[in-house]
XYZ file of C-alpha atoms in Angstrom:
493
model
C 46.275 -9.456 -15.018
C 48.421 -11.978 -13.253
C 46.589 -14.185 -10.214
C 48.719 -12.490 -7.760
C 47.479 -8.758 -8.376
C 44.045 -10.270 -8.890
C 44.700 -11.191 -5.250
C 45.815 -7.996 -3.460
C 43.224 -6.043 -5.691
C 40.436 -8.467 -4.539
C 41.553 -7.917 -0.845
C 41.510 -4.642 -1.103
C 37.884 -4.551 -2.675
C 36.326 -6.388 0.564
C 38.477 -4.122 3.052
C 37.390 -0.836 1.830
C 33.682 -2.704 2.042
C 33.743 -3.803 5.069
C 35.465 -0.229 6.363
C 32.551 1.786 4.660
C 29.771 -1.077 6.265
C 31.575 -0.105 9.800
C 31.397 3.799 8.876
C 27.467 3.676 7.313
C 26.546 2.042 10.423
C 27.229 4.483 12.536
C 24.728 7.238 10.574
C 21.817 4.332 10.663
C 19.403 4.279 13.493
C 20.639 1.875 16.074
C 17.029 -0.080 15.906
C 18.379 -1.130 12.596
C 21.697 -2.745 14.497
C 19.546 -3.450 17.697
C 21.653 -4.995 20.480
C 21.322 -9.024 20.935
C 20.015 -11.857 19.164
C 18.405 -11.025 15.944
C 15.314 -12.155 14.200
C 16.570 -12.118 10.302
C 12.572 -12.888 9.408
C 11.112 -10.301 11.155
C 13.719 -8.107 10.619
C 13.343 -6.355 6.644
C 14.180 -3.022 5.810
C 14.174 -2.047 2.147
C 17.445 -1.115 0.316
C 16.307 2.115 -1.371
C 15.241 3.543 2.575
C 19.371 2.729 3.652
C 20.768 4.287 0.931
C 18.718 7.480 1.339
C 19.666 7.914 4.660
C 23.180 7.151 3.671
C 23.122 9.771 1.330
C 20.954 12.217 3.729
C 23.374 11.653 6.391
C 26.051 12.258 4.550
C 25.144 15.450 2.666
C 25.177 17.118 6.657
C 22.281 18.809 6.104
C 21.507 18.620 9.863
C 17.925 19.368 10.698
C 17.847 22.882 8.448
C 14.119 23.641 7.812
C 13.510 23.983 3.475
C 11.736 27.186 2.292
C 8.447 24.762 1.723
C 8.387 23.595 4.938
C 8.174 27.618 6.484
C 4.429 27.562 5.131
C 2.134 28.923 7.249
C -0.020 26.435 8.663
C -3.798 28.715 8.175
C -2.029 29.316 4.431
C -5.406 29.156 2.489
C -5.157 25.816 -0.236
C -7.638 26.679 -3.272
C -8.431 24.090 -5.674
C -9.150 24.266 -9.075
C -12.049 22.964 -10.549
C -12.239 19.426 -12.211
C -15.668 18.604 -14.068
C -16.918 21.820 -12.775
C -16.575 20.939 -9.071
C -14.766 22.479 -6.505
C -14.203 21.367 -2.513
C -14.012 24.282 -0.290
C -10.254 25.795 0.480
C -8.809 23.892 2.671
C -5.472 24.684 4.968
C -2.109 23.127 5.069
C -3.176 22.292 8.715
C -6.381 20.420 8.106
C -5.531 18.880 4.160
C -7.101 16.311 3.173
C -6.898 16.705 -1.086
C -10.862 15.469 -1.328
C -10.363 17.280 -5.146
C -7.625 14.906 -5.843
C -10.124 12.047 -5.572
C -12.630 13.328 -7.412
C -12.243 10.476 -10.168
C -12.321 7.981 -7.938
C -15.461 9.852 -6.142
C -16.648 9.446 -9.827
C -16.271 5.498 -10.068
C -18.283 5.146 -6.977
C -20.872 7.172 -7.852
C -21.530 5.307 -11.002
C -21.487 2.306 -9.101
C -24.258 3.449 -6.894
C -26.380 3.911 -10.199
C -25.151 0.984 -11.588
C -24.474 -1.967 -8.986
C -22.928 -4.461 -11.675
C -20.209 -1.538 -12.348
C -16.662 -2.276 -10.506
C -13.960 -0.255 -8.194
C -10.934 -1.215 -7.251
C -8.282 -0.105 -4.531
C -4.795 -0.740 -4.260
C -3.283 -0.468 -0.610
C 0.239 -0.114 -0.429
C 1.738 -0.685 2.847
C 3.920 -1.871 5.383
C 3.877 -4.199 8.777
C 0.683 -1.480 9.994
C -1.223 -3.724 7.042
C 0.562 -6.567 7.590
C -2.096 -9.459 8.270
C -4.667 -7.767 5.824
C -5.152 -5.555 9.626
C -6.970 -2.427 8.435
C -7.660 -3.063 4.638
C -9.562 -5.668 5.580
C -11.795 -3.220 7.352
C -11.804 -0.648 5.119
C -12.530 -3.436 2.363
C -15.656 -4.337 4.707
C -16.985 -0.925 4.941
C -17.207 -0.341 0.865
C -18.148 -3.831 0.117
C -20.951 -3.033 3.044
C -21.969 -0.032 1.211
C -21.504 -0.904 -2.510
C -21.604 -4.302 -2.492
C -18.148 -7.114 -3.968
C -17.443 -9.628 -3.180
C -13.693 -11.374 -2.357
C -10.383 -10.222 -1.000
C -8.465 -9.114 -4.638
C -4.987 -9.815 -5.216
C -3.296 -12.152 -3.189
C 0.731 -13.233 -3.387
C 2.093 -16.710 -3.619
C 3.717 -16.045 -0.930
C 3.642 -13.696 1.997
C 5.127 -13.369 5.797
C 1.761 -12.786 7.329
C 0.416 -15.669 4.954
C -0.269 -17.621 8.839
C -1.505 -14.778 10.428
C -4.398 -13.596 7.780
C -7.910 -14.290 8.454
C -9.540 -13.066 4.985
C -7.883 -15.881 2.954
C -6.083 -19.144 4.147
C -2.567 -20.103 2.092
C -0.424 -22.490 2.730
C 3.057 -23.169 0.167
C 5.629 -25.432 -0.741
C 9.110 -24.221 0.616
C 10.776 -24.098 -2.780
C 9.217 -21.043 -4.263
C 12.336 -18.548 -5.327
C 11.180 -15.544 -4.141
C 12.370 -12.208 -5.404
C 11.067 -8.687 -3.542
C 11.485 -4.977 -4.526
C 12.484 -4.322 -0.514
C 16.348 -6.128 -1.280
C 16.502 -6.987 -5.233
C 17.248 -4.026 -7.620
C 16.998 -6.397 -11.248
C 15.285 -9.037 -11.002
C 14.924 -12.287 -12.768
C 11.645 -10.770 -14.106
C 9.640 -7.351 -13.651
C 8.103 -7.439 -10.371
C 4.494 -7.931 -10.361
C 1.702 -5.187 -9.112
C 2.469 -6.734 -5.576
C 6.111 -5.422 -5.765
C 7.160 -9.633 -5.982
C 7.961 -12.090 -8.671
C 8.304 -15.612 -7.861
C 9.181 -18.941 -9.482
C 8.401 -22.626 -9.168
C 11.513 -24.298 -8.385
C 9.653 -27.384 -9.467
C 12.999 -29.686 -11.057
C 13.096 -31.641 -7.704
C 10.213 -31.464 -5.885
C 6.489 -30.196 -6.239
C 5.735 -26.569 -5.797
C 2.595 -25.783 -4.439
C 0.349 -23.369 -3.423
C -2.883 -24.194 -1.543
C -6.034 -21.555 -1.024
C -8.695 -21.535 1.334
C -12.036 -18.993 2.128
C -11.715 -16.992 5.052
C -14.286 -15.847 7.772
C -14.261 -12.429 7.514
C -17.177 -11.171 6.233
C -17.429 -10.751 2.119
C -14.367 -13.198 2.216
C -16.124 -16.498 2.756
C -14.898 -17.656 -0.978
C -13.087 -17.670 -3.357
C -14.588 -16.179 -6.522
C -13.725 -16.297 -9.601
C -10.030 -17.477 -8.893
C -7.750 -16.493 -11.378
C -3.671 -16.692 -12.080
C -1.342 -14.013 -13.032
C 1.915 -14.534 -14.338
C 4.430 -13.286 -16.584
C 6.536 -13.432 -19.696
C 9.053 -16.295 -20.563
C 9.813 -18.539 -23.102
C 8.826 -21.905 -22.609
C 5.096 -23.087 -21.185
C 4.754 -24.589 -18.094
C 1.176 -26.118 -16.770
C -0.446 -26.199 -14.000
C -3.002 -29.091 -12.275
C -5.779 -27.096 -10.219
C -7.045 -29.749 -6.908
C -10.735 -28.424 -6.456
C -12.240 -31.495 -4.011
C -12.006 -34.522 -6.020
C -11.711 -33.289 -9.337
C -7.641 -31.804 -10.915
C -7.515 -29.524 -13.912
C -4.813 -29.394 -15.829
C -4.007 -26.164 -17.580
C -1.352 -24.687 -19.442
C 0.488 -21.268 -18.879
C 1.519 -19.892 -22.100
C 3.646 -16.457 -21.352
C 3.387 -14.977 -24.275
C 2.459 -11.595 -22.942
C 3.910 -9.220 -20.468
C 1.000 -10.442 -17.915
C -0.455 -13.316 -18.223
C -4.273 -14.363 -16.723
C -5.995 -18.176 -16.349
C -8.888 -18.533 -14.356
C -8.695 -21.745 -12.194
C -12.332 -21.455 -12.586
C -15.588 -19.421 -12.775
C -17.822 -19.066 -9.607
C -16.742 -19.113 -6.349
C -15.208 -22.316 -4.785
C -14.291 -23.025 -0.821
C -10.254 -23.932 -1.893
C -8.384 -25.384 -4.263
C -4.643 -26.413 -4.207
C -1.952 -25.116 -7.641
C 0.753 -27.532 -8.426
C 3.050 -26.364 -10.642
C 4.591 -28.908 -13.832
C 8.031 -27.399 -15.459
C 7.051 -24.131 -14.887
C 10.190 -22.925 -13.042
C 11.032 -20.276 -15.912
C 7.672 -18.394 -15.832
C 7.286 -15.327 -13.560
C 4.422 -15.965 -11.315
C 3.104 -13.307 -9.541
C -0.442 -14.571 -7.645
C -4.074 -15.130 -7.667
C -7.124 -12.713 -7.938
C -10.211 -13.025 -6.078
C -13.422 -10.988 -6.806
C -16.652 -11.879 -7.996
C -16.567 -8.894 -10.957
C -19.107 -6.362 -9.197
C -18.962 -3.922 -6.070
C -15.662 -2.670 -4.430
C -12.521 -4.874 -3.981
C -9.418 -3.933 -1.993
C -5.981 -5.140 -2.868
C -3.707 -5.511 0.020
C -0.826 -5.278 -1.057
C 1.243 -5.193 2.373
C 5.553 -5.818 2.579
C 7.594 -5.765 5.980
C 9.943 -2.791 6.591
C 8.838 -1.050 3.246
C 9.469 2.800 2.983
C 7.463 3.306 -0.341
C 10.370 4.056 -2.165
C 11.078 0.792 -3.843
C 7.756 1.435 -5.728
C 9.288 3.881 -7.928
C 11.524 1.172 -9.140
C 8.296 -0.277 -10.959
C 8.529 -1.358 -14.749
C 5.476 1.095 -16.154
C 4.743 -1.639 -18.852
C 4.009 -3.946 -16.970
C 2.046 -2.080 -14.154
C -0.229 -1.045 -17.206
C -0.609 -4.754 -18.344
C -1.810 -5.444 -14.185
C -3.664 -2.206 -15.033
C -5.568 -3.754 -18.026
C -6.925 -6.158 -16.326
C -7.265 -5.262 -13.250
C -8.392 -1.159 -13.598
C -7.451 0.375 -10.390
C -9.557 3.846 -9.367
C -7.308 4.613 -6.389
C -3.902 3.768 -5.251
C -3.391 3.986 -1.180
C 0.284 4.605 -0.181
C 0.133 4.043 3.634
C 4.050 4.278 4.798
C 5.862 5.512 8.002
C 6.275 3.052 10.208
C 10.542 1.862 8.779
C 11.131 5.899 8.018
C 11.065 7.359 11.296
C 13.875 7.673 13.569
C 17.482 7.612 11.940
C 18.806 10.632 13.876
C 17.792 13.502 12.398
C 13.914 15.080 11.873
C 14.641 16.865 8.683
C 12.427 14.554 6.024
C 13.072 16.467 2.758
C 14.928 13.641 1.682
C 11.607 11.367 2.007
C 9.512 14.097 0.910
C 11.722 13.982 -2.339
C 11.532 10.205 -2.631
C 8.186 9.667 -2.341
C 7.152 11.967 -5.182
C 9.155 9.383 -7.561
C 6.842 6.741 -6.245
C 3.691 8.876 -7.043
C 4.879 10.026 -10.133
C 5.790 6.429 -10.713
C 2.171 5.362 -9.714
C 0.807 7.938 -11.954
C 3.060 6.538 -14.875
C 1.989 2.911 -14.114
C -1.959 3.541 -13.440
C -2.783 6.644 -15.518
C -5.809 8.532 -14.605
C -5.863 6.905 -11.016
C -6.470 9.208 -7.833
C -3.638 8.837 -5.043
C -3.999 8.723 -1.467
C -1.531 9.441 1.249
C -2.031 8.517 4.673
C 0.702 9.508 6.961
C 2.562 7.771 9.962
C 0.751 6.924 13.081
C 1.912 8.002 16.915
C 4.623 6.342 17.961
C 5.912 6.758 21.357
C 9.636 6.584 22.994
C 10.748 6.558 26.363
C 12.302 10.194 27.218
C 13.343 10.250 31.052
C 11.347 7.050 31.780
C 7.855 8.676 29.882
C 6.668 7.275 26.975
C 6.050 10.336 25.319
C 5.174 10.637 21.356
C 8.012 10.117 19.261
C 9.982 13.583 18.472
C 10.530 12.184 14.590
C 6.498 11.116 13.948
C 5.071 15.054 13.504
C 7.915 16.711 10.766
C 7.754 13.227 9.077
C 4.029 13.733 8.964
C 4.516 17.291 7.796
C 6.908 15.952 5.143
C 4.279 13.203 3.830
C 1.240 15.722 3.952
C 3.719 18.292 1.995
C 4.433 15.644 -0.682
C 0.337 14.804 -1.040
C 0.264 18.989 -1.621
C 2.745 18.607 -3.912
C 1.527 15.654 -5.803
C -1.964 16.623 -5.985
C -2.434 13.283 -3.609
C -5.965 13.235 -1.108
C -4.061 13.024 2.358
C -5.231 11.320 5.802
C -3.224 12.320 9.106
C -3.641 9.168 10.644
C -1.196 11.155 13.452
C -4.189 13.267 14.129
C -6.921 11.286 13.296
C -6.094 8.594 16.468
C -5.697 11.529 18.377
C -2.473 13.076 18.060
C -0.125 13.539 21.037
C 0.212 10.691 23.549
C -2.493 8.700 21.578
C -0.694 5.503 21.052
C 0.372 5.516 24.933
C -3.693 6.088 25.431
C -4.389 2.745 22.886
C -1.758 1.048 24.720
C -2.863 1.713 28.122
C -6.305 1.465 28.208
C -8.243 -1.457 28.476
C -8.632 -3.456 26.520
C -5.573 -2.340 24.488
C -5.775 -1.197 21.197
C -1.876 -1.588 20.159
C 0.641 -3.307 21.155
C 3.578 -3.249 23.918
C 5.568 -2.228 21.263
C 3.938 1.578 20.850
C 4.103 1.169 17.381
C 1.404 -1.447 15.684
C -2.108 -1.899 16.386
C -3.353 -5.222 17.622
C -6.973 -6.764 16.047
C -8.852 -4.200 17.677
C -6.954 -1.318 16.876
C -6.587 -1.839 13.396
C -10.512 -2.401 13.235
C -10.819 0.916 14.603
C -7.976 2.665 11.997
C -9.782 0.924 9.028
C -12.893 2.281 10.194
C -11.766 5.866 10.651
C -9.986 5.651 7.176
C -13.284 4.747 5.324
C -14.857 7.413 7.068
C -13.118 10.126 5.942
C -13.036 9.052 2.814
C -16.855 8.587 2.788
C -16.966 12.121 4.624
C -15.240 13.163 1.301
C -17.636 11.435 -1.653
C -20.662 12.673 0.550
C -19.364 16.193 -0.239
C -18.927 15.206 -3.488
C -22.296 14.073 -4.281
C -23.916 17.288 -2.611
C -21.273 19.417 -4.766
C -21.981 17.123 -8.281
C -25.842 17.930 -7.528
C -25.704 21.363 -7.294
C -23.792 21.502 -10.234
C -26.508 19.382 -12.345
C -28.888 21.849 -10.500
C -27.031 24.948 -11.724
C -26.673 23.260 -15.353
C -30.892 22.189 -15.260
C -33.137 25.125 -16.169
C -35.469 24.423 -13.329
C -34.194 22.726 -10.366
C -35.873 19.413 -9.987
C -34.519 17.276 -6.760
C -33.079 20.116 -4.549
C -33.088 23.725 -4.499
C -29.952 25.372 -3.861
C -30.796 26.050 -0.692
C -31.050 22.260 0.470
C -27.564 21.913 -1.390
C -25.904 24.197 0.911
C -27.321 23.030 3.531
C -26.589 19.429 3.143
C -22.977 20.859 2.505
C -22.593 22.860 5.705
C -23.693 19.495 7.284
C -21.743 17.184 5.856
C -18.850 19.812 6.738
C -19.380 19.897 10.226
C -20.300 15.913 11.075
């Protein structure tokens, strides 16, 4: 090919570009384009959420209503029975999946017998967790309860890294960062956090410095320990605990990689990494082995779907070490309005993540919780958001479908006109912007989550003891009597 028709065909490669960047942005929602200055580091929305509302937009579907979404909302749920328990039936109105978590209802159980057992969480989320706001609350309650011990997984590096109060980090500014939200193949697999990043160390140090928090259960740092991937040359690492540096080697010979800084808990320490720039590094754990522990695992303008863009292999390697009983998708916030209210495309995305979930942690129990209110001015009212109830519909269909536990966090803050209430009243309980809880607000979501989730394992218990009961001879602990009791109780709290 000569230079010159290397030229025109070049030219005409960036004009039909930029024409189809002029047409696609007319189909996005205009809060994606907003009008005025822009803040490119607040600003994030994940590649996988444009290109599905590309594609929705395109397909000009309109808002047409699919055959699942005509269910009748008193259409009566019945579960099948796992281990020889059954929850109640439930409706499509009022699902909440409390059979689907039955494993994980499990796992705490046995922890209750056994306090030096372990369970672990994974929240996945977007700016609503942003901050460790709300998983740090619901990490409070069930380390409260069960006892743990530590905040779990924390990145190298994260946006809210200044704003988090359960762990202190501060980072050299030449980490290469790569996220799942903008990067399709990356350098390396992403890690369980949905990052990879690397020590651009040929210059200049590169750094990252821990310290304690104050929330409660989060005062140290136990049992610190490194993650990080596969490559083919070692790297070290010198670990700054007060006066004393350890100096460690990474040797990647594995998919994922673990080094413990240290055992115990320590106040902070300080990573500087040596010639380590071609070794995926993915973050630090934090637990001290026993109890509950909560993974935040929080990303700006994140949709969910870039999790089904996971490498399985090595979300089984996190896996092995780090044995996950429930994974928490908590999503919404970056989905809702983009002009139409017909979510099937959503609905359809988000079962690749679970099944992608299910692939990566096998045996785990899911949990859905749906988009909060969100209000919009309509004739000078701020009104709830027409979009936020069918994309709650769409996320409770695909718990239904997915065999997912569900929470209607839509509902469960009160449903219509709530966030304008949490707004309004004082002192607030969100913020100006009708969309995120402040300090207080989260508190209050985190501690409505763990309670319907406890709601849920107290129903199991009474439901695993009359089935012992029904299994024993002679009743010994409760007649059946007191087991329906307790259940009708429980039911009605």
């Amino acid at each position: 090919m000569n230079t010159k028709s290397y030229f025109f065909q070049s030219f005409a490669i960036v004009a039909l570009a930029f024409i189809a960047f002029i047409g696609f942005k007319q189909i996005l929602p205009d809060k994606i384009f907003p009008e005025g200055k822009l803040d490119s580091k607040n600003i994030l929305i994940d590649s996988l959420l444009l290109e599905s509302v590309a594609n929705d937009s395109l397909s000009q579907k309109g808002d047409s209503i699919s055959e699942d979404e005509k269910k009748e909302a008193g259409e009566k749920i019945i579960f099948d029975a796992s281990e020889g328990i059954e929850f109640p039936p439930e409706t499509f109105d009022n699902y909440k999946g409390y059979q689907y978590l039955i494993s994980f209802y499990e796992k705490l159980y046995q922890l209750e017998k056994n306090p030096q057992s372990k369970v672990r969480i994974a929240y996945y989320g977007d700016s609503m967790t942003d901050g460790d706001l709300i998983v740090q609350d619901v990490r409070m309650n069930y380390q409260e309860r069960f006892g743990g011990n530590g905040v779990g997984f924390v990145s190298i590096i994260s946006e809210s890294s200044a704003s988090r109060g359960s762990v202190k980090a501060l980072f050299s500014k030449n980490w290469k960062t790569q996220s799942y939200l903008n990067v399709k193949k990356p350098t390396s697999p992403f890690g369980v956090n949905g990052h990879v990043f690397f020590a651009n160390d040929k210059s200049n140090s590169t750094w990252v410095q821990y310290e304690a928090g104050l929330t409660k259960f989060s005062t140290t740092l136990d049992n610190p320990t490194l993650f990080y991937g596969k490559a083919s040359k070692k790297g070290n690492v010198n670990f700054i605990i007060g006066k004393d540096t350890l100096r460690k080697t990474l040797s990647p010979n594995n998919l994922v990689n673990t080094l413990k800084v240290t055992s115990g808990s320590i106040k902070s320490f300080k990573a500087n990494f040596i010639q380590a720039d071609s070794i995926p590094i993915y973050g630090f754990n934090f637990d001290n082995g026993t109890g509950v522990h909560v993974d935040n695992f929080s990303q700006r303008g994140n949709s969910g779907l870039p999790i089904s863009m996971f490498n399985a292999g090595v979300m089984q390697a996190f896996n092995h070490n780090l044995k996950y009983d429930l994974v928490i998708l908590h999503y919404g916030t970056n989905v809702l309005n983009y002009g139409t209210k017909n979510y099937s495309w959503y609905q359809r995305g988000m079962k690749k993540t679970v099944a992608k979930i299910k692939e990566s942690f096998p045996g785990v129990s899911i949990l859905i919780v749906s988009t909060a209110d969100k209000s919009t001015k309509y004739d000078l009212e701020m009104k709830t958001d027409s979009a936020v109830v069918p994309l709650m519909k769409a996320q409770k269909r695909y718990a239904l479908d997915t065999e997912s536990g569900f929470v209607n966090l839509y509902t469960l803050m009160g449903g219509d006109g709530s966030m304008v209430k949490w707004v309004d009243e004082a002192p607030a309980r969100a913020n100006k912007d009708y969309t995120h809880f402040n300090q207080r607000g989260a508190k209050a979501i985190g501690n409505l989550l763990y309670s319907q989730l406890n709601k849920g394992y107290e129903e199991y218990k009474v439901l695993r003891e009359k089935r012992e009961a029904g299994e024993r001879p002679k009743p010994v602990r409760k007649t059946k009597a007191d087991s329906v009791s307790v259940l009708k109780d429980s039911v009605n709290e």
